[in-house]
Coordinates of C-alpha atoms in Angstrom, one line a residue:
Chain A
M1 CA -37.2 68.4 36.4
T2 CA -39.1 68.4 39.7
T3 CA -37.2 66.5 42.3
A4 CA -38.9 63.4 43.4
V5 CA -40.4 63.5 46.9
S6 CA -41.7 60.6 49.5
F7 CA -45.1 59.3 49.1
R8 CA -45.9 59.7 52.6
P9 CA -43.3 62.2 54.1
R10 CA -44.3 61.2 57.5
D11 CA -43.3 57.2 57.1
L12 CA -40.7 57.2 54.9
V13 CA -37.4 59.2 54.9
V14 CA -35.6 59.5 51.1
N15 CA -32.1 61.3 51.1
E16 CA -30.2 62.8 48.3
D17 CA -28.5 59.7 47.3
G18 CA -31.9 57.6 46.6
T19 CA -31.3 55.7 49.9
G20 CA -34.0 55.8 52.7
H21 CA -36.0 54.5 55.5
L22 CA -38.9 54.1 57.1
V23 CA -39.8 56.1 60.3
G24 CA -41.1 54.7 63.3
S25 CA -41.6 55.2 67.1
R26 CA -39.8 53.5 69.9
C27 CA -41.0 53.9 73.4
P28 CA -38.2 55.1 75.8
T29 CA -39.5 53.0 78.9
C30 CA -40.7 49.3 77.9
G31 CA -38.3 49.2 74.0
A32 CA -41.6 48.6 72.1
H33 CA -41.2 49.4 68.3
Y34 CA -44.1 51.1 66.2
F35 CA -45.3 51.7 62.7
P36 CA -46.1 53.9 61.5
T37 CA -45.2 56.8 64.2
R38 CA -48.1 56.9 67.0
Q39 CA -48.2 58.9 70.1
V40 CA -48.4 57.1 73.1
C41 CA -47.2 53.7 74.1
A42 CA -49.8 51.1 73.4
G43 CA -48.0 48.5 76.1
C44 CA -47.2 51.1 78.7
L45 CA -49.1 54.1 78.0
T46 CA -45.7 56.4 78.2
E47 CA -46.6 59.2 76.1
D48 CA -43.4 60.8 75.1
L49 CA -42.1 58.5 72.4
E50 CA -38.9 58.8 70.4
T51 CA -39.2 59.1 66.3
I52 CA -36.5 57.0 64.7
P53 CA -35.7 55.5 61.6
L54 CA -36.6 51.9 61.4
P55 CA -34.0 49.1 60.1
T56 CA -33.8 48.1 56.6
T57 CA -33.6 44.7 56.3
G58 CA -35.7 42.3 57.7
T59 CA -37.1 38.7 57.4
L60 CA -40.4 37.7 55.8
Y61 CA -43.4 36.5 57.5
T62 CA -45.9 35.7 55.3
Y63 CA -46.8 37.2 51.6
T64 CA -49.4 36.9 49.0
V65 CA -49.2 37.4 45.2
V66 CA -52.4 39.9 44.6
H67 CA -53.9 39.3 41.3
R68 CA -57.4 42.1 42.1
S69 CA -56.9 45.4 43.5
T70 CA -57.8 49.1 43.4
P71 CA -57.3 51.2 39.6
A72 CA -54.0 52.8 41.6
F73 CA -52.3 49.5 41.3
E74 CA -51.4 47.1 38.4
T75 CA -51.7 43.5 38.9
P76 CA -50.1 41.2 39.8
Y77 CA -48.0 42.2 42.5
V78 CA -46.2 40.1 45.5
L79 CA -47.1 41.9 48.9
G80 CA -45.9 40.8 52.0
Y81 CA -45.0 41.4 55.8
V82 CA -41.5 41.8 56.9
D83 CA -40.5 42.1 60.3
L84 CA -37.9 44.3 60.9
P85 CA -35.2 44.4 64.1
G86 CA -37.0 46.0 66.8
P87 CA -39.4 44.2 66.4
V88 CA -41.8 45.6 64.3
R89 CA -43.7 44.4 61.6
V90 CA -44.0 45.9 57.9
M91 CA -46.3 45.3 54.5
G92 CA -44.7 46.7 51.7
Q93 CA -44.5 44.9 48.3
I94 CA -41.7 42.5 47.3
D95 CA -39.8 42.9 44.7
A96 CA -39.1 39.3 43.5
E97 CA -40.8 36.9 41.1
P98 CA -43.6 35.1 43.0
D99 CA -41.8 31.7 42.2
D100 CA -38.6 33.3 44.2
V101 CA -40.1 34.6 47.4
E102 CA -40.6 32.5 50.6
I103 CA -41.3 32.7 54.4
G104 CA -38.0 33.6 56.2
M105 CA -36.3 34.9 53.0
T106 CA -34.1 38.1 54.1
V107 CA -35.2 41.3 52.2
E108 CA -34.1 45.0 52.0
L109 CA -35.5 48.2 51.6
E110 CA -35.2 49.5 48.2
I111 CA -36.6 53.1 47.2
V112 CA -38.7 53.3 44.0
P113 CA -41.0 55.2 41.8
W114 CA -44.5 55.8 42.7
G115 CA -46.2 57.7 40.1
T116 CA -46.7 60.9 40.5
D117 CA -48.9 63.3 42.9
E118 CA -52.1 65.6 41.6
E119 CA -49.5 68.3 40.6
G120 CA -47.2 65.6 38.5
T121 CA -44.5 66.1 41.0
P122 CA -42.7 62.1 40.8
L123 CA -43.3 60.1 44.1
L124 CA -41.1 57.9 45.5
G125 CA -42.3 54.7 47.1
Y126 CA -41.1 51.4 48.9
R127 CA -40.5 48.2 48.1
F128 CA -38.3 44.8 49.9
A129 CA -36.1 43.1 47.8
P130 CA -34.6 40.0 48.4
G131 CA -30.8 40.1 50.0
G132 CA -29.2 42.3 52.0
E133 CA -27.2 41.5 55.2
R134 CA -28.6 40.8 58.9
Chain B
M1 CA -80.6 39.6 86.1
T2 CA -82.9 40.7 83.6
E3 CA -83.4 38.0 81.0
V4 CA -83.0 38.9 77.1
Y5 CA -84.9 37.1 74.8
V6 CA -85.2 37.5 70.4
I7 CA -88.9 37.2 69.5
G8 CA -88.8 38.2 66.7
I9 CA -86.7 37.8 63.3
G10 CA -86.8 39.3 59.9
M11 CA -84.6 39.1 56.5
T12 CA -84.4 40.0 53.1
E13 CA -83.1 37.5 50.3
F14 CA -79.2 38.2 50.1
G15 CA -77.7 38.9 46.9
K16 CA -77.8 41.5 44.1
H17 CA -80.7 43.8 44.5
P18 CA -80.1 47.0 41.7
D19 CA -83.7 48.5 42.2
R20 CA -83.5 48.8 45.7
T21 CA -82.0 51.1 48.6
A22 CA -80.5 50.6 51.8
A23 CA -83.6 51.8 53.8
D24 CA -85.7 50.2 51.3
L25 CA -84.2 46.7 52.3
G26 CA -83.7 47.4 55.8
A27 CA -87.6 48.5 56.3
E28 CA -88.5 44.8 54.5
A29 CA -86.3 43.1 57.3
V30 CA -87.9 45.4 59.9
R31 CA -91.2 44.3 59.0
G32 CA -90.5 40.7 58.4
A33 CA -88.9 41.1 62.2
I34 CA -92.7 43.0 63.5
H35 CA -94.7 40.5 62.0
D36 CA -92.7 37.4 63.0
A37 CA -92.9 38.6 67.1
G38 CA -96.5 39.2 66.6
I39 CA -96.1 42.4 68.3
D40 CA -97.9 45.8 68.0
P41 CA -94.7 48.0 66.6
R42 CA -95.8 50.6 69.3
A43 CA -94.8 48.4 71.8
I44 CA -91.0 49.2 70.5
E45 CA -89.3 51.6 72.5
T46 CA -85.1 52.1 71.4
A47 CA -83.6 51.1 68.0
Y48 CA -80.0 50.2 66.9
A49 CA -79.2 50.5 63.2
G50 CA -76.3 48.9 61.7
H51 CA -74.9 50.3 58.2
V52 CA -71.2 50.8 56.9
F53 CA -71.3 52.2 53.1
Q54 CA -75.1 53.9 53.3
P55 CA -75.9 57.4 53.6
M56 CA -75.9 59.0 56.9
V57 CA -79.2 58.5 59.3
T58 CA -80.1 55.7 57.0
G59 CA -81.5 54.0 60.2
Q60 CA -84.2 56.9 60.1
Q61 CA -85.2 56.2 56.9
V62 CA -86.2 52.6 57.7
L63 CA -88.1 53.7 60.9
A64 CA -89.9 56.3 58.5
Q65 CA -90.8 53.8 56.3
V66 CA -92.4 51.3 58.9
G67 CA -94.5 53.9 60.9
L68 CA -91.8 53.8 63.8
A69 CA -91.2 57.7 64.2
G70 CA -89.9 59.3 67.4
I71 CA -88.2 56.5 69.7
P72 CA -84.6 57.0 70.1
L73 CA -82.0 55.0 67.7
A74 CA -78.6 55.3 67.3
N75 CA -77.0 54.6 63.5
V76 CA -74.4 52.6 64.2
E77 CA -70.7 51.5 61.7
N78 CA -68.4 49.2 62.9
A79 CA -67.3 47.7 59.6
C80 CA -68.4 43.8 59.2
S81 CA -69.5 43.6 63.1
S82 CA -71.9 46.8 62.6
G83 CA -75.0 44.2 62.8
S84 CA -73.8 42.7 65.8
T85 CA -72.7 45.8 67.4
A86 CA -76.4 46.9 67.0
I87 CA -77.8 43.7 68.6
R88 CA -75.4 44.8 71.6
G89 CA -77.0 48.6 71.7
S90 CA -80.8 46.9 72.0
F91 CA -79.4 43.9 74.5
I92 CA -77.7 46.8 76.5
D93 CA -81.0 49.3 77.2
L94 CA -83.0 46.0 77.8
L95 CA -80.3 45.4 80.8
A96 CA -80.4 48.8 81.9
G97 CA -84.0 48.5 82.3
V98 CA -84.2 52.0 79.5
A99 CA -86.8 49.4 77.2
D100 CA -88.6 46.5 77.6
V101 CA -88.5 45.9 73.6
S102 CA -86.0 47.3 71.6
L103 CA -85.6 46.4 67.9
A104 CA -81.8 46.0 66.1
F105 CA -81.2 45.6 62.5
G106 CA -78.2 46.0 60.1
T107 CA -78.5 47.1 56.4
E108 CA -76.8 47.4 53.1
H109 CA -76.5 48.1 49.6
L110 CA -73.6 47.3 49.0
T111 CA -73.4 46.3 44.9
G112 CA -74.2 50.3 44.4
A113 CA -71.7 51.6 47.2
F114 CA -68.8 49.1 46.4
K115 CA -67.0 47.5 43.2
G116 CA -64.0 45.0 43.8
A117 CA -61.7 44.4 46.2
F118 CA -62.1 46.1 49.5
T119 CA -59.2 47.8 51.1
P120 CA -58.5 49.6 54.6
G121 CA -59.3 52.6 54.9
E122 CA -58.1 55.1 52.1
D123 CA -55.6 56.7 54.0
D124 CA -54.0 53.7 55.9
P125 CA -50.2 53.2 55.3
E126 CA -51.0 49.6 54.5
A127 CA -53.7 50.3 52.0
A128 CA -51.1 53.1 50.1
V129 CA -48.9 50.1 49.4
G130 CA -51.5 47.7 47.9
A131 CA -53.1 46.0 50.5
T132 CA -56.7 44.8 49.8
M133 CA -58.8 42.9 52.5
P134 CA -58.0 39.5 50.3
A135 CA -54.6 39.9 50.5
V136 CA -54.3 40.4 54.2
Y137 CA -56.2 37.0 54.8
A138 CA -54.5 35.4 52.0
M139 CA -50.9 36.1 53.9
R140 CA -52.8 34.5 56.9
A141 CA -53.2 31.7 54.5
R142 CA -50.3 31.4 53.8
R143 CA -48.5 31.0 56.9
Y144 CA -50.6 29.0 58.2
M145 CA -49.9 26.5 55.5
E146 CA -46.2 27.2 56.4
E147 CA -47.1 26.1 60.1
F148 CA -49.4 23.5 60.2
G149 CA -49.7 21.9 56.8
L150 CA -53.1 23.0 55.1
T151 CA -53.3 22.3 52.0
R152 CA -55.2 24.0 48.9
E153 CA -57.4 21.3 48.7
Q154 CA -58.7 22.1 52.5
L155 CA -59.2 25.7 52.4
A156 CA -61.1 25.0 49.0
R157 CA -63.2 22.7 51.1
I158 CA -64.7 24.9 53.5
S159 CA -66.2 26.9 50.6
V160 CA -67.8 23.9 49.2
K161 CA -69.4 23.0 53.1
N162 CA -70.7 26.8 53.3
K163 CA -71.9 27.2 49.9
R164 CA -73.7 23.1 49.9
N165 CA -75.4 24.4 53.1
A166 CA -76.2 28.0 51.5
A167 CA -78.0 26.0 48.4
L168 CA -80.4 24.7 51.4
N169 CA -80.9 28.4 52.4
P170 CA -83.8 30.2 50.3
L171 CA -82.3 33.8 51.2
A172 CA -78.8 32.6 50.4
H173 CA -76.7 34.9 47.5
F174 CA -75.7 31.7 46.2
K175 CA -77.7 28.8 45.7
K176 CA -75.7 25.8 44.0
D177 CA -73.7 23.8 45.1
V178 CA -69.7 24.0 44.0
T179 CA -66.8 21.5 43.6
I180 CA -63.3 21.3 45.1
D181 CA -62.3 21.9 41.6
D182 CA -64.5 25.1 40.9
V183 CA -62.9 26.7 43.9
L184 CA -59.0 25.3 43.0
M185 CA -60.0 27.0 39.1
A186 CA -61.8 30.1 40.2
K187 CA -60.5 33.4 38.8
P188 CA -57.3 34.2 41.4
I189 CA -57.9 37.0 43.7
A190 CA -54.7 36.5 46.3
E191 CA -52.7 33.8 46.5
P192 CA -54.2 31.4 47.6
F193 CA -57.1 32.8 47.5
G194 CA -59.9 32.4 43.8
L195 CA -62.6 33.8 43.7
L196 CA -64.7 31.2 45.4
D197 CA -62.6 31.6 48.5
C198 CA -63.5 35.2 49.0
S199 CA -67.1 36.1 50.1
P200 CA -69.3 37.7 47.5
V201 CA -70.4 41.6 47.5
S202 CA -74.1 41.5 48.1
D203 CA -76.9 43.6 49.1
G204 CA -79.7 42.8 52.2
A205 CA -81.0 43.5 55.1
A206 CA -81.7 41.3 58.8
A207 CA -83.7 42.7 61.8
V208 CA -84.0 40.9 65.0
V209 CA -86.7 42.5 68.0
L210 CA -85.6 41.8 72.0
A211 CA -87.5 42.0 74.9
T212 CA -86.9 41.1 78.5
G213 CA -87.9 37.9 80.0
D214 CA -90.8 40.0 82.5
W215 CA -91.9 41.7 79.1
V216 CA -92.0 37.9 77.3
R217 CA -94.2 36.1 80.2
R218 CA -96.7 38.9 80.7
H219 CA -97.2 38.9 76.7
G220 CA -97.2 35.2 76.2
E221 CA -95.0 35.1 73.7
Q222 CA -92.7 32.7 75.4
S223 CA -92.9 29.6 72.9
R224 CA -90.8 30.8 69.9
A225 CA -88.9 33.6 72.2
I226 CA -85.0 32.3 72.4
R227 CA -83.1 33.7 75.1
L228 CA -79.9 36.0 74.1
R229 CA -77.6 35.1 77.3
A230 CA -74.3 36.9 75.7
S231 CA -73.9 39.6 73.5
A232 CA -69.4 40.5 74.2
L233 CA -67.8 43.3 71.8
R234 CA -64.2 43.8 71.8
T235 CA -61.8 45.8 70.1
G236 CA -58.5 44.8 68.7
K237 CA -55.4 45.7 70.8
V238 CA -52.7 47.7 69.1
E239 CA -49.6 45.1 68.8
T240 CA -46.6 45.8 70.7
A241 CA -44.7 43.7 68.6
P242 CA -45.6 41.6 65.8
S243 CA -47.5 38.6 66.8
S244 CA -49.0 35.5 65.3
M245 CA -51.5 35.7 62.5
T246 CA -52.3 31.8 62.3
F247 CA -54.5 32.7 66.1
E248 CA -56.6 35.6 66.6
E249 CA -56.5 36.7 70.4
L250 CA -59.1 38.8 69.7
T251 CA -61.6 36.3 68.8
R252 CA -60.8 34.3 71.9
D253 CA -60.7 37.3 74.3
T254 CA -64.5 38.2 73.3
A255 CA -65.5 34.6 73.4
N256 CA -64.3 34.2 76.8
D257 CA -66.3 37.4 77.7
A258 CA -69.1 35.9 76.3
Y259 CA -68.4 32.3 77.7
E260 CA -68.4 34.2 81.4
A261 CA -71.4 36.1 80.6
A262 CA -73.5 33.0 79.0
G263 CA -72.2 30.7 82.1
V264 CA -71.2 27.9 79.0
G265 CA -68.1 27.1 77.5
P266 CA -66.9 26.2 74.4
E267 CA -67.7 22.2 75.0
D268 CA -71.5 23.3 75.5
I269 CA -71.6 24.6 71.8
D270 CA -74.0 22.7 69.6
F271 CA -73.3 25.0 66.5
A272 CA -71.4 28.3 65.2
E273 CA -72.1 30.7 62.6
V274 CA -68.5 32.9 62.0
H275 CA -67.3 35.3 60.0
D276 CA -66.3 33.6 57.2
C277 CA -65.7 36.3 55.1
F278 CA -62.3 34.2 53.1
T279 CA -61.9 30.4 53.7
I280 CA -58.9 30.6 55.9
A281 CA -61.4 33.1 58.1
E282 CA -63.6 30.2 59.4
V283 CA -60.4 28.5 60.5
L284 CA -59.3 31.4 62.5
R285 CA -62.7 32.2 64.2
I286 CA -63.2 28.4 65.0
E287 CA -59.7 28.4 66.7
G288 CA -60.2 31.6 68.3
L289 CA -63.7 30.8 69.3
G290 CA -62.3 27.1 71.2
L291 CA -64.3 25.2 69.1
W292 CA -61.2 23.4 68.1
E293 CA -57.8 23.6 69.0
Q294 CA -55.2 25.6 67.2
G295 CA -54.2 23.6 63.8
T296 CA -56.8 21.3 63.7
Y297 CA -60.0 22.4 62.3
P298 CA -59.0 22.2 58.5
A299 CA -58.5 17.9 59.0
A300 CA -62.1 17.9 61.1
V301 CA -63.5 19.8 57.8
E302 CA -62.3 17.2 55.9
R303 CA -63.5 14.7 58.2
G304 CA -66.9 16.3 57.6
E305 CA -67.2 17.4 61.3
A306 CA -68.4 20.8 60.8
D307 CA -71.2 19.8 58.2
L308 CA -74.6 20.0 59.1
G309 CA -74.9 16.2 60.3
G310 CA -71.6 16.9 62.1
R311 CA -70.4 17.2 65.6
L312 CA -70.6 20.7 65.1
P313 CA -72.1 22.2 62.2
V314 CA -70.5 25.3 61.3
N315 CA -72.3 28.2 59.2
P316 CA -75.3 26.1 58.7
S317 CA -76.9 29.3 57.0
G318 CA -73.9 29.1 54.2
G319 CA -72.2 31.8 56.2
L320 CA -70.5 34.6 54.4
L321 CA -69.1 32.5 51.8
G322 CA -72.1 31.0 50.6
K323 CA -75.6 33.4 52.2
G324 CA -73.5 36.5 51.2
H325 CA -71.9 38.9 53.0
P326 CA -74.3 42.9 52.7
L327 CA -71.3 44.1 55.4
A328 CA -74.0 45.4 58.2
A329 CA -76.7 43.0 57.8
T330 CA -73.9 39.8 58.2
G331 CA -74.2 40.1 61.9
V332 CA -78.2 40.2 62.5
A333 CA -78.3 37.3 59.8
Q334 CA -76.2 35.3 62.0
V335 CA -78.7 35.6 65.4
V336 CA -81.3 35.0 62.5
E337 CA -80.0 31.9 61.6
L338 CA -79.7 31.1 65.4
V339 CA -82.9 31.7 66.3
K340 CA -84.5 29.5 63.6
Q341 CA -82.0 26.5 64.3
L342 CA -83.0 27.0 68.2
R343 CA -86.5 27.2 67.1
G344 CA -86.7 24.0 64.9
D345 CA -87.3 26.0 62.3
A346 CA -84.7 25.8 59.7
G347 CA -86.1 23.2 57.6
S348 CA -83.8 21.1 55.3
R349 CA -81.1 22.5 56.6
Q350 CA -82.2 21.8 60.8
I351 CA -79.5 20.7 63.1
D352 CA -81.1 17.6 65.1
G353 CA -81.1 18.8 68.9
A354 CA -79.7 22.1 68.7
R355 CA -79.8 23.8 72.1
V356 CA -76.6 26.1 72.2
G357 CA -75.4 28.4 69.4
I358 CA -72.4 30.8 69.0
A359 CA -72.6 33.6 66.3
H360 CA -69.1 35.4 65.7
C361 CA -68.5 38.8 63.9
R362 CA -65.4 40.5 63.0
G363 CA -64.5 43.6 60.8
G364 CA -61.9 46.1 60.2
K365 CA -58.7 46.8 59.7
A366 CA -55.9 48.9 60.7
A367 CA -52.6 49.0 60.4
G368 CA -51.0 47.9 64.0
V369 CA -54.0 46.6 64.9
E370 CA -55.0 43.2 65.6
G371 CA -58.5 43.7 63.4
A372 CA -61.0 46.3 64.7
A373 CA -64.0 45.5 66.4
C374 CA -65.2 41.7 67.4
T375 CA -68.3 40.5 68.2
V376 CA -69.7 37.0 70.1
Q377 CA -73.0 36.0 71.0
I378 CA -74.6 33.3 72.2
L379 CA -78.4 32.1 72.0
T380 CA -79.8 28.9 73.7
T381 CA -83.4 28.0 73.9

């Protein structure tokens, strides 16, 4: 069986044990954090940003339940913005029933199957699930 | 300082036009604007064409259809702000002395190019996890509810108001009133939004002819000319830290550029056309423009203050929710409505004593950026 790989290797690192983290940038001059990675700091224009693993636990800033989407996604699904320590805001699906979701809840990154690529290789993506230690 | 006037306006009916093309809709709007201006088309020296999902050089195809060949034309893409950015191109040509008369138009055959929910660009990391444009705005609505106690019914009232105005606009996509219950019961798109909280997929085109004050005086066309005082454009900043999604700094900053250039402030504005792609969007635009304090607009709508007879009518044309949203045509159509109101030609939706109008457009989405392009234009009698 083909080993599953990250759906966006630049944005998401998946370890052999099935854990993983998002990849961001940190400005060594002013401390600003970014996702996805970038080359120049938008705050102070420093050019040599560090590539860092982003924390995996954060706070749900807001969310919606999506009922109509592109054919790539089965509906409905919960989509949210999560504020990770940095601080940096990341969008992701929330792995919970809509009634169990509320603004301000603590959520944790999880690695989940994400379909296959054009050659049939299984892909891994990410969602946020309720819980985790802050 | 060169003065700039809108001397001609043209617009197709917005809606579904299965048998038309963007070029042919654009040509109808441009011919309308030239006839409205009452000028020889050969007076037009430069042109700007806004379109988003259309074939390349759609602008030249329009010029070819109306017989305007040879003049400089640039095609402009700035997402939903493409048409208003085209107007800014003409505005700058006149200020720079490159032309005395310039044409700007926006055209979109969207039903032929797109179906279903809009998403950010294909390679966008947010699109990759399921972002759609309705979802992004729905999340802003949810957060606004949390922070300011906005209710679902208050949101629905914005759709009801704009569709009521659209029913008075013969060129609007929607020509029927809806009730609050209709909005609440519509099929869900991205909670809290149902279908009637979202602007429709529309085809259409709009055009304006601009001229310098000197040209207008030389040609005696002053009576119907409406002054374009400011045409401001900004791009969204990259966020260096998570920011509020319930207040639009980009709208505020673009508006401040326009207020400064026009020499007016929010207190001088009589009415507004704003980019209500979703119900919550009207709230965010209006508060970003400084026309109401943050957190107070939904209750003002409930009190009727933004109605046609209210203190400051918002989206008298029907807005994107009612008039329709053929992306690049939208920003030009807003200016068309401002001109109709300021001329006193708006018929059954005429605002009494309209002297200063503001138009706001905002388009595009990229991860980590607060909106892609924002325009604010101010017109006066």
